[in-house]
Amino acid sequence: MKKDAIGDSLSRVDGRLKVTGGAKYSGEFKITGLTYGVLVPATITNGTITSIDTKAAERAPGVLKVITYLNATKVPGYQPDESKPASKGLKLFNDNKIHFNQQPIALVIADTFERATYAASLIKATYQKEPFKTNFHQNIDNSMVPQGGNYKDYIRGEADAYKNAPVKIEQAYLLPSEIHNPMELHVTTAFWNTDGKLTVFTKSQGVISSQKAFANAFKIEQSTVQINSRFVGGAFGSSLRTWPHEIAAAQAAKMLNRPVKLTLTREQMFTLVGYRPQTIQKMGIGATPDGQLVGITHESLSQSAVYEEFTERSVNVSRFLYASPNANTRYKVVPLHVGVPAPMRGPGEATGAFALECALDELAYALNMDPIALRLKNYADADPEKNLPWSSKYLKECYQKGADKIGWEKRSSKPGTNREGDWLVGYGIGCGAFGAYRNKAQAYIKLLADGSVNIKSATSDIGPGTGTSMVLIAADILKISAEKITFDLGDSSLPEAPTQGGSATVSSVGSAVHDVCIALKKKLNTLTGKPENNEDLDYAKILKQQNLPFIELTQGSEGTDEAKNYSMYSFSAHFVQVHVHALTGAWRIKKVVAVVDAGKIVNNKTASSQMIGGAVGGIGMAMTEEAIIDDRFGRLVNGNLADYHVPVNADIPQIEAIFINKPDMHTNPLGTKGIGEISLIGVAPAIANAVYNATGKRIRELPITPDKLI
Amino acid sequence: MPPDSDGVPNKTRRDFLKKSSFLTAAAFVPVTVVNAAVNQWDEKLASVFEKTSLHLEVNGLALNLSVEPRTTLLDLLREQLNLTGTKKGCDRGQCGACTVHADGMRINSCLSLAVTNEGKKITTIEGLSKGQELHPMQEAFIKHDGFQCGYCTPGQIMSAVALIKEGHAGSEMEIREYMSGNICRCGAYPNIVNAIQEVKTGGLS
């Protein structure tokens, strides 16, 4: 009877839909009377619109409406009132202010995509230009402590103690802006029903948070907004929030009283839906000659936007990853005339780990010590930041398994000395950590007469295989085959679930599925007068005996106070073997081994894919990705997939994912800790360290393009 | 070009059409045609004449269509024929999500104007399986988990099927090279390569 269980390798439950083209993403629903919206970008970087000529566009065939700040009906939630000042952030078509290049100044709606696109090209605007700041490095003097209040400088022991250490490293590490670039363009289709209800198909990592955002914008009841986002074509953080253009689609639909589909172009995806911000990190790290850490100082300056502040936790990793008696961190933002950043996979932690893990590698060479030995020497047996025990930590095992698999013994401790023909060979390690979070979630279950089960929760699947994992969890607990279980998500009318982010979906929603399955079994045992924990259940038979067509129930689930007694993290150790061509600087990533302590693994198959995907993201971060602004105009020059290089198939070797797979019973009933972020955190420094090992060239500014290696 | 100019030429073809219709109206037939211009009937008329006939066979179905010359094959499939399995990822031929077969060859349908495919046989992801029976490449993608979010998947699969036919699946390196026009941001590349190799060696055919 029991066929599938947690820890198995189950193919995706929506795999057939995805390989046949049957999976419908947000822009793919046939809706009667659908119209097409195209955004028109500003051509200045700071200032005000002085005039917009929309006449030609309005006269073009098929055009139904041209929306600008001059004629847009006001979005109620954008307006300040007595109770509160105007909220921060970009408000499209609300005023004539331009904060960044390519900020939308108009939305053209037409009956076909082609007509809307052509008409959009006819809009002419004049501007009052103001001076602007887009050059990050020239503006670091304008850096400021975040205003938002959720960041404070951190000091443990003595600040800047590394300075007095016998062996020390003091270096700066630079990261360019990196764009999420999910393959699906951000698209929103919105329409208003005659009863005033708003229906939205949109690319969303959290249908409930989207529902709240639309309700707040239009000042309507949350229950009158229906969000649909069953299939999401990747996001990596770009759909964590509801963007101004999504609100604009609903605003346009209201003005026109027709459904509007607004699809961003790939170029617009580079400025309107966030990115990993450009960052300078200054590291100071010192140790005794035998490799005992004396102090770590981690300072970060991070790009933000003038119209909205963005912060992330890039410095936090240096507080707890190693047992240093002294540690201090500083974090500042540099507001520029650019679109606002957004969390991108492994958000600040990936940025921070790049600096910390590279600095540690530099320290290892300065000490003439093996980088793994240095990490073991300073292994944190408890969390030095929170002064709490770890809920679980198997990072030592990660080091061991990774070293074995990559062939660490073949690593030369002298950089530039390991050669295969024209290629220099190097090995590197990079580690990371990401909090194991659990949020409140609900799940609904319905047991049907044939013994099949349907479970629902308003969670999302941006790619990890949420539905597949949930089915496996239910199969494990109900002890029925996965084929008898369906799972519905991506619909705001379902029981509330958190946004898919922070690697917390399985821990949060999976726990709710776990709990609702247990509740169902209890209910059936009560009905049949069996002991509560009876496991011998023939579901169809019980319903028949009880003369019930079905049984349904909803269960909420959340963490306990026990969480406060532990510090909870997933940990990773990434190992890379790289080849660098001695003459041309061309590189080949030859092998990646990702070893992860992420608690219990629910579905080995999809979890491995997620690890591989994170490594590919890390390869992009380390080697190819860089958004470039021409500071004369303040405009991005490589806003397309030909000039902004994401890794392609030829760049990627076979990647091995290894799970420690030991449950952490402090995190949640499943023992999971999350893998979405940890799969990327630590990859980039592992590569940079491998490149140094191969060539003797320490590249502290990503991406490591061949020109930097010759 | 100054940064505050949007680069749109002042005289568009549309403007020319409008002006010529207005001049014609003024010179020959007064009221009705002037009204036509005012009410933009000329635009509506023009838009009919701007369409051209197109004969395509899509997934085995012969279609007689009327399309604007500027409509891409991709937008025709997605927006007019409701074949949304073919994806738009960039609209510039840079990502491969829109890959379909035109007379058996893989093409980026976003770079192909629909009218240039007159008389061709187009196969999209929806036409790859035989009824309920999946194509071996589709089976292999499921088995090897050659996707996550699934958005690039139809393009990857169409590319992979053509790749084997082209004789470009001889080795792992060759597969990687010849699949590099299809971007997968979730990073399923190694699994995609494994799926293709299995089909190539006949494991799933």
PDB file of C-alpha atoms in Angstrom, chain B residues 14 26 42 52 54 73 79 93-94 98-99 101 103 106 109 119 134 147 167 180 187 190 192 197 205:
ATOM      1  CA  ARG B  14       0.351  56.317 -40.947  1.00  0.00           C
ATOM      2  CA  ALA B  26     -10.900  67.845 -49.714  1.00  0.00           C
ATOM      3  CA  ASP B  42      -9.914  55.224 -42.944  1.00  0.00           C
ATOM      4  CA  THR B  52      -2.538  39.473 -45.878  1.00  0.00           C
ATOM      5  CA  LEU B  54      -1.479  33.079 -45.076  1.00  0.00           C
ATOM      6  CA  LEU B  73       4.917  33.534 -36.000  1.00  0.00           C
ATOM      7  CA  GLU B  79      -2.358  35.298 -29.354  1.00  0.00           C
ATOM      8  CA  GLY B  93      15.826  35.565 -30.734  1.00  0.00           C
ATOM      9  CA  GLN B  94      18.103  35.493 -27.706  1.00  0.00           C
ATOM     10  CA  CYS B  98       9.848  30.190 -28.733  1.00  0.00           C
ATOM     11  CA  THR B  99      11.521  27.348 -30.659  1.00  0.00           C
ATOM     12  CA  HIS B 101       9.767  23.357 -36.135  1.00  0.00           C
ATOM     13  CA  ASP B 103       9.266  22.043 -42.137  1.00  0.00           C
ATOM     14  CA  ARG B 106      14.044  24.359 -35.480  1.00  0.00           C
ATOM     15  CA  SER B 109       9.374  31.793 -33.977  1.00  0.00           C
ATOM     16  CA  GLY B 119       2.876  26.949 -47.133  1.00  0.00           C
ATOM     17  CA  LEU B 134       4.120  11.517 -25.156  1.00  0.00           C
ATOM     18  CA  PHE B 147      13.048  21.543 -16.037  1.00  0.00           C
ATOM     19  CA  GLY B 167      23.037  14.868 -36.017  1.00  0.00           C
ATOM     20  CA  SER B 180      23.095  26.728 -26.001  1.00  0.00           C
ATOM     21  CA  GLY B 187      19.590  25.851 -14.455  1.00  0.00           C
ATOM     22  CA  PRO B 190      22.735  18.906 -16.857  1.00  0.00           C
ATOM     23  CA  ILE B 192      18.430  18.354 -20.107  1.00  0.00           C
ATOM     24  CA  GLN B 197      21.448  11.455 -24.305  1.00  0.00           C
ATOM     25  CA  SER B 205      12.177   5.587 -28.028  1.00  0.00           C
TER      26      SER B 205
END
